[in-house]
Amino acid sequence: MTSIKLILRNVKKNIQDYVIYYLTLTISVGLFYSFNSIQSQPALNDLDATKQLLSEQMGILTSALSIIIAVVLAFLILYANQFLLKRRKKELGIYILLGMEKRKISGIFAGETLCIGILSLLSGFIFGLVLSQGLSLLSLRLFAIDLEEFQIVLSIDALKMTIICFLVIFIIVMLFNIRTIASVKLIDLLTANRKNEGLSLTNKIIQILLLAVSFILIMASGFIINRYGIMPRRDNYWFQLAVILLSVGTALFFYSGSAVLISVIQANKRIYLKGLNTFLTRQIGSKIHTNFMSMSVVCGLLVVAVCGISVGVSTAMTMNETSKAALPYDINVVSEIDIAGDTDIAAWLKTKDVNMENIAQKMEQISIYETELTYGDLFEGQNVDLWPIDQGIPEMCVAVVSVSDFNKAMSMQGKENIQLKENEFLLNCNYKGTFQYIEAFLQNHSSIMLNGRTLQAASTEVLQETYWMTSVGNNDRGTLIVSDQIASPMIKAQNVLLVQYKADTDSDEVLQKMTPIGLEWETYGYRYTEKNMLNSMFYGASAIWVFLCSYIGLVFLLICAALLSLKQLTETADNSYRYGLLQKLGTDGKLLYSALFKQIGVFFIAPLMVASIFSAFGIVKIMAVVEDFMNMHIATNMGFTIVLFLIVYGGYFLATYLSCKRMVQERHLEELEM
């Protein structure tokens, strides 16, 4: 039989074993191609300046993610290949026993790898081509581009990058197979499924020292990230150093921690000799110790998954909550009094060929007044801990608006008016960064001194309205609402024209006329905020972040859960005879399945617990960066992440246990029939 025929026959015969490897490769190729092909969508090339900038940022993020994904996928493919080799070690032993040279065996396995690789590239490319169109549609949606501009695109650059990347990975896999086959012994191959991995680290002092070193490296990494942040820069390599220290520390932790754990349990005879703990301890300890690199990488992927999903979902939920109330008008135009003067904004715009009377269904002009009262005066006596983006707020003057102007804004929104006596005031605040301090002021102070007059609080409740548009999530840090008699003598700082369009108004046409005015605001003193434009910028920037974080996090979660599941299924299949021996020795079935449940549980929980600790620290740092970028506070919401992990991770765990339990039961039935 020629080598080619043997290769094809082996691929056909072992197709069930190759399914895991094939699916891993196919999904990997599809993901890699789809992420790298997004920028090839022609519709993304015809954007305005703002959206073009956001599109370029998305390209930078995608490129960075592609590098990470390539490294992760390389590990996953090697990991799946390792499963395959372990399943077929006995077959390799028979080949050697029959006199076949290791060089020829290596060639056969390299040929099988090449066959599966070619099939995976083809199917993965088809999968990636379909997935990339969906990602392109989502990208157009994020940038508010008409979906009619969408085109089905074959990205040659992404295809070349994918082929080159996976050719390199296949070569590495084949070299790995050749090295593995060349270095194994015949006895190891024939007894691979009966040989439990031993502990290479037996010196207790070295165990403890390595464990201590792992803690030191992990804490050093945390210290560096806490001081220098998580944003890598070309002139600052502290973040890269922190990642290296964390990676080495985590690997050492799993390597030495399992050995220390075994030593501690063995030292306690009451625990070690109880039930099947002797068997269970050796099984768990040896597997974690010999697979410490796999556990470390799974832990790292889980950190990315937890942080990605948590940050993405938290950002999305905050966006949805804040955007609903933040954009009550179609457009508002602000005039700076010290530049434009105290003018009728609609009348001035008419001189610039922007006739608001023709396009406005509702329109009102309100004024915002200056005062010497600062936010620091309102925060006085409080233990103020502002977010980094708000450090300058205490020195800023508190905005003042008259009750009649405030009611004009509320009427435009269809809300009830408020009533104030001449000597009363109210406070409005819709920004979470300062709301608690504004609320505390009202709770502790029933009066305020404003321009030499004492005003009494009309209510101890802080209003949370948006009476004019500035941005989403950071609109009003605190505004004093006073009677018209109090406001009229004060100096105006700004006039604001609030507009709601008629149903048939073309917002793009309005923006074309307003853009030159906005660009010359330092000359004219007029600037504007338009609802659709703000939505475009807000969702265009933040939704990309949400999409990438959530998508990558979910993919990594599925990969981790699937790999852990496959690992346990494979090892249970290889070691099912051990459970059969325990049953022959009279071990109670309930006790046996309990040991199996615990073994699988430890392998699922161990990397997740370490990843949760790292993620708790990482989420805080990532949130700080996102908040600074979006200029808004994001409330961390872990509920969805926990539920998702319970469903996906817990579902994989339960399915793995039930499948492994069935393997053990089938093995027992086979031995009874013999």
Tab-separated table of N, CA, C and O in Angstrom, residues 11-67:
chain	number	residue	atom	x	y	z
A	11	VAL	N	-7.407	8.930	7.004
A	11	VAL	CA	-8.297	10.087	7.165
A	11	VAL	C	-9.745	9.634	7.183
A	11	VAL	O	-10.554	10.076	8.008
A	12	LYS	N	-10.092	8.709	6.272
A	12	LYS	CA	-11.467	8.201	6.213
A	12	LYS	C	-11.809	7.374	7.444
A	12	LYS	O	-12.891	7.496	8.016
A	13	LYS	N	-10.857	6.523	7.868
A	13	LYS	CA	-11.101	5.638	9.011
A	13	LYS	C	-11.230	6.415	10.316
A	13	LYS	O	-12.035	6.077	11.187
A	14	ASN	N	-10.413	7.446	10.451
A	14	ASN	CA	-10.389	8.204	11.707
A	14	ASN	C	-11.174	9.508	11.612
A	14	ASN	O	-10.874	10.471	12.311
A	15	ILE	N	-12.150	9.533	10.702
A	15	ILE	CA	-12.886	10.772	10.467
A	15	ILE	C	-13.547	11.298	11.735
A	15	ILE	O	-13.636	12.505	11.958
A	16	GLN	N	-14.024	10.389	12.595
A	16	GLN	CA	-14.671	10.836	13.834
A	16	GLN	C	-13.670	11.520	14.759
A	16	GLN	O	-13.994	12.510	15.422
A	17	ASP	N	-12.440	10.989	14.811
A	17	ASP	CA	-11.420	11.629	15.626
A	17	ASP	C	-11.001	12.975	15.044
A	17	ASP	O	-10.637	13.902	15.766
A	18	TYR	N	-11.047	13.082	13.705
A	18	TYR	CA	-10.616	14.316	13.054
A	18	TYR	C	-11.689	15.412	13.091
A	18	TYR	O	-11.404	16.546	12.722
A	19	VAL	N	-12.911	15.050	13.484
A	19	VAL	CA	-13.988	16.040	13.489
A	19	VAL	C	-13.626	17.239	14.369
A	19	VAL	O	-13.811	18.401	13.980
A	20	ILE	N	-13.106	16.966	15.573
A	20	ILE	CA	-12.730	18.046	16.491
A	20	ILE	C	-11.670	18.945	15.862
A	20	ILE	O	-11.775	20.170	15.856
A	21	TYR	N	-10.654	18.299	15.313
A	21	TYR	CA	-9.552	19.028	14.686
A	21	TYR	C	-10.051	19.831	13.483
A	21	TYR	O	-9.700	21.002	13.299
A	22	TYR	N	-10.888	19.208	12.675
A	22	TYR	CA	-11.419	19.853	11.471
A	22	TYR	C	-12.291	21.066	11.818
A	22	TYR	O	-12.148	22.141	11.227
A	23	LEU	N	-13.192	20.892	12.774
A	23	LEU	CA	-14.064	21.999	13.165
A	23	LEU	C	-13.265	23.159	13.758
A	23	LEU	O	-13.553	24.329	13.489
A	24	THR	N	-12.242	22.816	14.560
A	24	THR	CA	-11.406	23.869	15.149
A	24	THR	C	-10.721	24.679	14.060
A	24	THR	O	-10.696	25.920	14.100
A	25	LEU	N	-10.161	23.985	13.070
A	25	LEU	CA	-9.495	24.669	11.967
A	25	LEU	C	-10.482	25.501	11.146
A	25	LEU	O	-10.201	26.646	10.783
A	26	THR	N	-11.636	24.925	10.834
A	26	THR	CA	-12.627	25.619	10.005
A	26	THR	C	-13.098	26.912	10.664
A	26	THR	O	-13.133	27.980	10.031
A	27	ILE	N	-13.454	26.820	11.925
A	27	ILE	CA	-13.915	28.008	12.650
A	27	ILE	C	-12.796	29.036	12.761
A	27	ILE	O	-13.020	30.247	12.610
A	28	SER	N	-11.580	28.555	12.993
A	28	SER	CA	-10.446	29.460	13.129
A	28	SER	C	-10.190	30.228	11.839
A	28	SER	O	-10.000	31.447	11.848
A	29	VAL	N	-10.184	29.508	10.714
A	29	VAL	CA	-9.971	30.157	9.415
A	29	VAL	C	-11.084	31.164	9.134
A	29	VAL	O	-10.831	32.292	8.685
A	30	GLY	N	-12.333	30.764	9.413
A	30	GLY	CA	-13.465	31.654	9.167
A	30	GLY	C	-13.396	32.931	9.979
A	30	GLY	O	-13.630	34.036	9.466
A	31	LEU	N	-13.079	32.797	11.258
A	31	LEU	CA	-12.974	33.979	12.117
A	31	LEU	C	-11.851	34.895	11.665
A	31	LEU	O	-12.009	36.127	11.609
A	32	PHE	N	-10.705	34.315	11.352
A	32	PHE	CA	-9.551	35.120	10.964
A	32	PHE	C	-9.835	35.885	9.680
A	32	PHE	O	-9.555	37.079	9.568
A	33	TYR	N	-10.401	35.205	8.686
A	33	TYR	CA	-10.697	35.871	7.417
A	33	TYR	C	-11.736	36.976	7.601
A	33	TYR	O	-11.581	38.094	7.093
A	34	SER	N	-12.818	36.665	8.319
A	34	SER	CA	-13.921	37.625	8.447
A	34	SER	C	-13.483	38.906	9.136
A	34	SER	O	-13.864	40.010	8.724
A	35	PHE	N	-12.651	38.790	10.177
A	35	PHE	CA	-12.207	39.985	10.888
A	35	PHE	C	-11.306	40.858	10.018
A	35	PHE	O	-11.331	42.075	10.112
A	36	ASN	N	-10.497	40.216	9.191
A	36	ASN	CA	-9.554	40.972	8.383
A	36	ASN	C	-10.150	41.490	7.075
A	36	ASN	O	-9.481	42.228	6.350
A	37	SER	N	-11.379	41.107	6.776
A	37	SER	CA	-11.998	41.528	5.520
A	37	SER	C	-12.990	42.674	5.688
A	37	SER	O	-13.515	43.180	4.690
A	38	ILE	N	-13.264	43.081	6.927
A	38	ILE	CA	-14.281	44.120	7.160
A	38	ILE	C	-13.939	45.402	6.428
A	38	ILE	O	-14.784	46.038	5.796
A	39	GLN	N	-12.654	45.814	6.486
A	39	GLN	CA	-12.253	47.085	5.888
A	39	GLN	C	-12.317	47.068	4.368
A	39	GLN	O	-12.168	48.119	3.738
A	40	SER	N	-12.538	45.895	3.767
A	40	SER	CA	-12.614	45.817	2.306
A	40	SER	C	-13.984	46.216	1.779
A	40	SER	O	-14.171	46.312	0.560
A	41	GLN	N	-14.958	46.427	2.649
A	41	GLN	CA	-16.295	46.819	2.219
A	41	GLN	C	-16.229	48.228	1.598
A	41	GLN	O	-15.879	49.197	2.262
A	42	PRO	N	-16.563	48.372	0.295
A	42	PRO	CA	-16.444	49.668	-0.389
A	42	PRO	C	-17.242	50.791	0.269
A	42	PRO	O	-16.822	51.950	0.241
A	43	ALA	N	-18.388	50.461	0.860
A	43	ALA	CA	-19.227	51.499	1.457
A	43	ALA	C	-18.529	52.219	2.594
A	43	ALA	O	-18.856	53.375	2.903
A	44	LEU	N	-17.546	51.564	3.229
A	44	LEU	CA	-16.832	52.199	4.332
A	44	LEU	C	-15.791	53.205	3.847
A	44	LEU	O	-15.213	53.936	4.647
A	45	ASN	N	-15.560	53.248	2.529
A	45	ASN	CA	-14.583	54.195	1.992
A	45	ASN	C	-15.201	55.546	1.672
A	45	ASN	O	-14.478	56.514	1.429
A	46	ASP	N	-16.526	55.622	1.618
A	46	ASP	CA	-17.207	56.873	1.274
A	46	ASP	C	-17.919	57.429	2.491
A	46	ASP	O	-19.153	57.491	2.560
A	47	LEU	N	-17.134	57.813	3.501
A	47	LEU	CA	-17.674	58.335	4.750
A	47	LEU	C	-17.257	59.786	4.933
A	47	LEU	O	-16.282	60.249	4.332
A	48	ASP	N	-18.011	60.483	5.786
A	48	ASP	CA	-17.580	61.836	6.114
A	48	ASP	C	-16.351	61.762	7.014
A	48	ASP	O	-15.905	60.686	7.411
A	49	ALA	N	-15.795	62.930	7.343
A	49	ALA	CA	-14.520	62.969	8.075
A	49	ALA	C	-14.623	62.272	9.424
A	49	ALA	O	-13.729	61.516	9.815
A	50	THR	N	-15.723	62.518	10.143
A	50	THR	CA	-15.882	61.924	11.475
A	50	THR	C	-15.973	60.406	11.387
A	50	THR	O	-15.268	59.678	12.088
A	51	LYS	N	-16.845	59.937	10.494
A	51	LYS	CA	-17.025	58.495	10.366
A	51	LYS	C	-15.789	57.824	9.764
A	51	LYS	O	-15.487	56.682	10.082
A	52	GLN	N	-15.098	58.546	8.883
A	52	GLN	CA	-13.877	57.985	8.311
A	52	GLN	C	-12.839	57.749	9.394
A	52	GLN	O	-12.139	56.736	9.408
A	53	LEU	N	-12.753	58.710	10.332
A	53	LEU	CA	-11.829	58.558	11.451
A	53	LEU	C	-12.207	57.353	12.294
A	53	LEU	O	-11.341	56.564	12.703
A	54	LEU	N	-13.502	57.193	12.556
A	54	LEU	CA	-13.962	56.059	13.347
A	54	LEU	C	-13.706	54.746	12.609
A	54	LEU	O	-13.340	53.740	13.221
A	55	SER	N	-13.892	54.768	11.275
A	55	SER	CA	-13.625	53.572	10.484
A	55	SER	C	-12.154	53.195	10.544
A	55	SER	O	-11.806	52.014	10.645
A	56	GLU	N	-11.275	54.196	10.489
A	56	GLU	CA	-9.846	53.923	10.585
A	56	GLU	C	-9.490	53.350	11.951
A	56	GLU	O	-8.651	52.443	12.057
A	57	GLN	N	-10.133	53.874	12.997
A	57	GLN	CA	-9.897	53.337	14.335
A	57	GLN	C	-10.357	51.879	14.420
A	57	GLN	O	-9.713	51.055	15.064
A	58	MET	N	-11.477	51.585	13.765
A	58	MET	CA	-11.951	50.203	13.751
A	58	MET	C	-10.941	49.304	13.041
A	58	MET	O	-10.685	48.169	13.459
A	59	GLY	N	-10.333	49.822	11.958
A	59	GLY	CA	-9.318	49.064	11.255
A	59	GLY	C	-8.107	48.774	12.119
A	59	GLY	O	-7.553	47.669	12.093
A	60	ILE	N	-7.688	49.780	12.900
A	60	ILE	CA	-6.550	49.599	13.805
A	60	ILE	C	-6.875	48.546	14.856
A	60	ILE	O	-6.065	47.661	15.152
A	61	LEU	N	-8.079	48.636	15.428
A	61	LEU	CA	-8.492	47.665	16.441
A	61	LEU	C	-8.569	46.258	15.848
A	61	LEU	O	-8.144	45.282	16.469
A	62	THR	N	-9.116	46.176	14.632
A	62	THR	CA	-9.233	44.870	13.987
A	62	THR	C	-7.869	44.252	13.722
A	62	THR	O	-7.660	43.052	13.916
A	63	SER	N	-6.924	45.083	13.282
A	63	SER	CA	-5.570	44.579	13.022
A	63	SER	C	-4.925	44.065	14.301
A	63	SER	O	-4.282	43.006	14.311
A	64	ALA	N	-5.097	44.836	15.380
A	64	ALA	CA	-4.532	44.412	16.660
A	64	ALA	C	-5.169	43.111	17.137
A	64	ALA	O	-4.484	42.195	17.614
A	65	LEU	N	-6.493	43.013	16.968
A	65	LEU	CA	-7.185	41.801	17.382
A	65	LEU	C	-6.773	40.606	16.523
A	65	LEU	O	-6.716	39.473	17.001
A	66	SER	N	-6.477	40.860	15.255
A	66	SER	CA	-6.087	39.775	14.364
A	66	SER	C	-4.800	39.115	14.827
A	66	SER	O	-4.644	37.897	14.730
A	67	ILE	N	-3.879	39.933	15.315
A	67	ILE	CA	-2.619	39.380	15.826
A	67	ILE	C	-2.893	38.478	17.025
A	67	ILE	O	-2.365	37.369	17.129
